Amino acid sequence: RIRASGGHGVAEYQIESEQENLHRFLESRALYRALREDRIGIALQAQVDLQSGAIVGAEALARWTEDGRPMSPASFIPVAEASGLIVPLGGRVIELACDALRAMERAGFPDIPVSVNVSPLQLHRREFIEELAATVARHGIEPRRMELEITEGTVMSDYQDGRELLARLRRLGFGIAVDDFGTGYSSLRYVHSLPVTRLKLDRQFTAGVGGEGGGANVADMIIALGRRLGLDIVAEGVETPAQVEWLRRHECPCAQGYLFARPEPVEDFIARLRGQA
Ligand code: C2E
Ligand code: MG
Ligand code: MG
Ligand code: MG
């Protein structure tokens, strides 16, 4: 619907937002079909110990190809969140992460944990923890082999409930990482009071280190904060040797990024583990 009497700007804006709505609607329908037809997969991205260079973990990332075309999570994850499809999608990713953990175990790597991303809608669903515990138990996976990545907004949207849910997950033995740390709000005010085990230094801060200028201040501060609070830290989006150099010097224990490995099929990740063993 275009308001005929509106100025140009308004009309254009309305056309654009309707196209955007249509696009999201079509994408959510296609995603629904892909889920029903079991065409959602995961890729694993290695996490590396910066002192030894060894692979010490992996993040599971949702993957969806439609007509041979890889769809971007930056697009379909928000669509899944807005439509509620994130609940079955997230459940599928957890199942696939369990399959990957079993495959790693069979290949002789029972001690490499896998991280999965958990959206607010998933975490705050009444059944989430029970279903998660049942899923890992059914696969014979100990909860300490799985880390749940949440963002600051996930907890802050309902702080009391969020904190209690995280505490229950910790009591069951799951690791909890704060993803994209430093990009949300009130990180500094609450992080000391949350039962989390790891901070993921957001890619935008990693991008600021190892170069010219003062872009490293925030990274420096977050690493120091993690150390003070006794939390593990992983730097996201590491792309250059200069960044590795800087992170090592500032005693960041762990990193993830294209420099070490891209997200890859589970078999390729296991081959990578074999290659370093
Ligand atoms: P994230 O959880 O922060 O995941 C890291 C993203 O950064 C991934 O993008 C990864 O491919 C990308 N990345 C890793 N290393 C580098 C690097 O060196 N440089 C650059 N430029 N990028 C790097 P991806 O797979 O496209 O996922 C984007 C976001 O979508 C994720 O960000 C996460 O928020 C969300 N997402 C992905 N899978 C899931 C899922 O199963 N559930 C939920 N709730 N969200 C997911
Ligand atoms: Mg993540
Ligand atoms: Mg992240
Ligand atoms: Mg991110």
XYZ file of C-alpha atoms and ligand atoms in Angstrom:
326
model
C 0.000 0.000 0.000
C 1.494 3.249 -1.123
C 0.114 6.465 0.214
C -0.539 8.427 -3.002
C -0.548 11.796 -1.277
C 2.680 11.125 0.630
C 5.984 12.742 -0.292
C 8.458 10.740 -2.321
C 10.415 9.689 0.727
C 7.414 8.173 2.452
C 6.251 6.254 -0.636
C 9.702 4.837 -1.242
C 10.047 3.877 2.366
C 6.745 2.013 2.292
C 7.625 0.121 -0.872
C 10.961 -0.855 0.607
C 9.529 -2.053 3.882
C 6.798 -4.037 2.138
C 9.393 -5.711 -0.032
C 11.358 -6.420 3.109
C 8.259 -7.896 4.775
C 7.554 -10.040 1.730
C 11.156 -11.185 1.645
C 11.043 -12.195 5.316
C 7.722 -13.943 4.831
C 9.034 -15.976 1.887
C 12.258 -16.747 3.709
C 10.383 -17.978 6.783
C 8.220 -20.260 4.600
C 11.280 -21.668 2.853
C 12.994 -22.167 6.229
C 9.919 -23.940 7.570
C 10.057 -26.346 4.616
C 13.789 -26.854 5.025
C 13.278 -27.745 8.689
C 10.440 -30.122 7.914
C 12.487 -31.791 5.192
C 15.492 -32.025 7.475
C 17.708 -29.866 5.286
C 19.300 -27.790 8.072
C 22.888 -28.664 8.899
C 25.748 -27.376 10.988
C 29.331 -26.365 10.350
C 32.007 -26.535 13.037
C 34.588 -23.788 13.509
C 37.725 -24.651 15.470
C 38.754 -22.807 18.621
C 42.484 -22.779 19.209
C 44.649 -22.530 22.327
C 46.912 -19.558 21.645
C 49.865 -20.921 23.620
C 50.027 -24.433 22.161
C 48.157 -23.911 18.889
C 46.037 -26.982 19.668
C 42.344 -27.178 18.808
C 40.481 -27.077 22.111
C 36.871 -26.688 21.006
C 34.469 -25.867 18.196
C 31.426 -23.698 17.622
C 28.445 -25.219 15.835
C 26.893 -22.802 13.326
C 23.585 -23.412 11.555
C 23.833 -23.993 7.797
C 21.060 -23.957 5.206
C 21.425 -24.281 1.453
C 18.446 -23.626 -0.792
C 18.663 -24.623 -4.484
C 22.403 -25.082 -4.008
C 22.761 -21.550 -2.655
C 24.126 -21.103 0.891
C 21.760 -18.879 2.880
C 23.338 -16.442 5.319
C 22.653 -16.920 9.049
C 22.809 -13.128 9.357
C 19.568 -13.156 7.354
C 17.776 -16.386 8.312
C 18.503 -16.335 12.052
C 16.624 -13.018 12.560
C 13.804 -14.404 10.371
C 13.730 -17.557 12.499
C 13.658 -15.469 15.671
C 10.810 -13.261 14.429
C 8.713 -16.232 13.245
C 9.354 -18.547 16.195
C 11.105 -21.058 13.927
C 14.237 -20.518 16.010
C 12.798 -23.009 18.508
C 12.780 -26.029 16.155
C 15.887 -24.718 14.374
C 17.800 -24.370 17.636
C 16.613 -27.823 18.696
C 17.902 -29.280 15.437
C 21.301 -27.603 15.893
C 21.551 -29.109 19.391
C 20.736 -32.587 17.984
C 23.367 -32.167 15.274
C 25.914 -30.928 17.830
C 25.278 -34.119 19.835
C 25.793 -36.217 16.674
C 29.059 -34.347 16.063
C 30.186 -34.968 19.660
C 29.505 -38.678 19.228
C 31.395 -38.750 15.922
C 34.350 -36.973 17.559
C 34.284 -39.483 20.402
C 34.328 -42.404 17.950
C 37.269 -40.789 16.150
C 39.200 -40.691 19.435
C 38.528 -37.088 20.507
C 36.180 -37.314 23.497
C 37.474 -34.128 25.141
C 36.726 -31.446 22.568
C 33.620 -29.510 23.628
C 31.140 -28.042 21.135
C 29.399 -24.680 21.599
C 25.888 -23.959 20.352
C 24.173 -20.583 20.012
C 20.976 -20.200 22.008
C 18.436 -17.454 21.241
C 16.357 -15.632 23.875
C 13.130 -17.284 22.751
C 14.714 -20.721 23.163
C 16.272 -20.085 26.553
C 13.166 -18.556 28.089
C 10.857 -21.343 26.914
C 9.613 -23.299 29.898
C 10.611 -26.669 28.410
C 14.074 -25.683 27.203
C 16.264 -27.038 29.987
C 14.345 -30.274 30.392
C 14.444 -30.929 26.633
C 18.144 -30.077 26.435
C 18.992 -32.379 29.341
C 16.907 -35.162 27.760
C 18.577 -34.690 24.360
C 22.143 -34.891 25.651
C 21.231 -37.855 27.882
C 19.661 -39.700 24.935
C 22.887 -39.196 22.962
C 25.026 -40.253 25.937
C 26.720 -36.834 26.055
C 27.909 -35.357 29.337
C 26.739 -31.738 29.682
C 30.291 -30.525 30.326
C 31.027 -31.328 26.669
C 28.525 -28.719 25.540
C 28.750 -24.958 25.928
C 25.735 -22.709 25.399
C 26.430 -19.316 23.823
C 24.045 -16.590 24.837
C 24.190 -12.882 24.129
C 23.924 -10.114 26.668
C 20.433 -9.246 25.422
C 19.255 -12.810 26.057
C 19.780 -12.391 29.771
C 18.931 -8.707 30.056
C 15.514 -9.108 28.397
C 14.429 -10.797 31.642
C 17.288 -10.604 34.090
C 15.862 -12.545 37.052
C 14.557 -15.385 34.923
C 17.673 -15.413 32.750
C 20.010 -15.599 35.703
C 18.053 -18.451 37.270
C 18.004 -20.382 33.979
C 21.759 -20.005 33.579
C 22.299 -21.148 37.170
C 20.250 -24.291 36.493
C 22.218 -24.991 33.320
C 25.482 -24.573 35.245
C 24.279 -26.953 37.958
C 23.614 -29.531 35.232
C 27.201 -29.043 34.066
C 26.809 -27.077 30.800
C 29.341 -24.355 30.050
C 27.921 -20.879 29.417
C 29.611 -18.327 27.159
C 28.581 -14.726 26.636
C 28.722 -14.279 22.843
C 29.675 -10.989 21.176
C 30.738 -9.703 24.584
C 30.964 -5.931 24.862
C 28.434 -5.142 22.140
C 25.313 -5.375 24.317
C 24.300 -3.087 27.095
C 25.244 -3.082 30.778
C 27.828 -5.839 30.312
C 30.030 -4.375 32.978
C 27.287 -3.969 35.497
C 25.969 -7.498 35.494
C 28.609 -9.881 34.205
C 30.200 -10.446 37.620
C 26.853 -11.631 38.990
C 26.010 -14.094 36.225
C 26.934 -17.788 36.424
C 28.866 -17.805 33.136
C 32.142 -19.582 32.366
C 33.487 -17.759 29.324
C 33.449 -14.441 27.492
C 33.665 -14.271 23.715
C 35.431 -11.085 22.745
C 33.393 -9.725 19.843
C 34.976 -9.656 16.395
C 34.764 -5.848 16.256
C 37.187 -5.612 19.192
C 39.505 -8.269 17.781
C 39.577 -6.201 14.586
C 40.981 -3.299 16.593
C 44.084 -5.098 17.859
C 47.451 -5.722 16.268
C 47.290 -2.610 14.095
C 48.085 1.065 14.412
C 46.197 3.362 16.742
C 44.376 2.852 20.018
C 41.664 0.429 18.901
C 42.962 -2.221 21.284
C 41.823 -0.549 24.495
C 38.489 -2.319 24.727
C 39.987 -5.726 23.940
C 42.618 -5.134 26.593
C 39.985 -4.166 29.136
C 37.745 -7.161 28.403
C 40.642 -9.626 28.682
C 41.622 -8.064 32.009
C 38.005 -8.195 33.186
C 37.753 -11.878 32.297
C 40.926 -12.616 34.198
C 39.724 -10.699 37.263
C 36.453 -12.615 37.266
C 38.159 -15.954 36.675
C 36.425 -16.431 33.333
C 37.857 -18.091 30.269
C 38.111 -15.886 27.172
C 38.006 -16.582 23.454
C 38.693 -13.899 20.853
C 36.324 -14.106 17.872
C 37.101 -13.281 14.256
C 40.891 -13.609 14.346
C 42.139 -13.017 10.807
C 45.775 -11.866 11.010
C 49.056 -13.041 12.594
C 49.424 -9.547 14.089
C 46.190 -10.078 16.009
C 47.455 -13.437 17.294
C 50.692 -11.792 18.361
C 48.810 -9.095 20.261
C 46.378 -11.568 21.867
C 49.249 -13.784 23.038
C 51.048 -10.821 24.523
C 47.886 -9.844 26.401
C 47.387 -13.397 27.639
C 44.155 -14.142 25.843
C 43.997 -17.930 26.159
C 41.956 -18.893 23.126
C 40.903 -17.730 19.656
C 38.557 -18.510 16.788
C 38.700 -17.080 13.279
C 39.383 -17.547 9.592
C 43.143 -17.424 10.207
C 42.911 -20.815 11.945
C 39.875 -22.378 10.295
C 36.620 -21.501 8.563
C 33.388 -23.125 9.712
C 33.455 -26.526 7.957
C 31.516 -29.791 7.689
C 31.816 -32.046 10.752
C 33.891 -34.645 8.820
C 36.380 -31.966 7.789
C 36.677 -30.734 11.370
C 37.366 -34.299 12.546
C 39.988 -34.672 9.775
C 41.556 -31.468 11.103
C 41.687 -32.978 14.607
C 43.326 -36.113 13.178
C 45.818 -33.956 11.327
C 47.049 -32.291 14.489
C 47.068 -35.485 16.633
P 28.308 -15.790 16.138
O 27.697 -16.764 17.063
O 29.038 -14.641 16.727
O 29.262 -16.669 15.199
C 30.431 -16.212 14.616
C 30.208 -15.762 13.197
O 31.403 -15.143 12.719
C 29.923 -16.901 12.219
O 29.115 -16.374 11.176
C 31.321 -17.198 11.668
O 31.308 -17.835 10.411
C 31.879 -15.805 11.565
N 33.339 -15.780 11.632
C 34.156 -16.658 12.239
N 35.457 -16.302 12.104
C 35.461 -15.175 11.379
C 36.515 -14.314 10.892
O 37.704 -14.526 11.101
N 36.123 -13.211 10.186
C 34.821 -12.951 9.910
N 34.548 -11.855 9.200
N 33.809 -13.728 10.364
C 34.128 -14.827 11.087
P 27.784 -17.110 10.662
O 27.977 -18.598 10.639
O 27.371 -16.427 9.404
O 26.745 -16.808 11.806
C 26.359 -15.484 12.095
C 25.560 -15.412 13.367
O 24.325 -16.114 13.223
C 26.258 -16.064 14.561
O 27.219 -15.186 15.117
C 25.078 -16.296 15.468
O 24.725 -15.117 16.144
C 23.988 -16.627 14.479
N 23.841 -18.099 14.404
C 24.482 -19.007 13.625
N 24.042 -20.249 13.874
C 23.104 -20.133 14.867
C 22.278 -21.076 15.585
O 22.331 -22.302 15.388
N 21.410 -20.559 16.509
C 21.339 -19.216 16.759
N 20.468 -18.786 17.692
N 22.110 -18.313 16.137
C 22.988 -18.771 15.202
Mg 28.309 -17.724 18.666
Mg 29.995 -14.275 18.351
Mg 28.806 -12.338 16.290
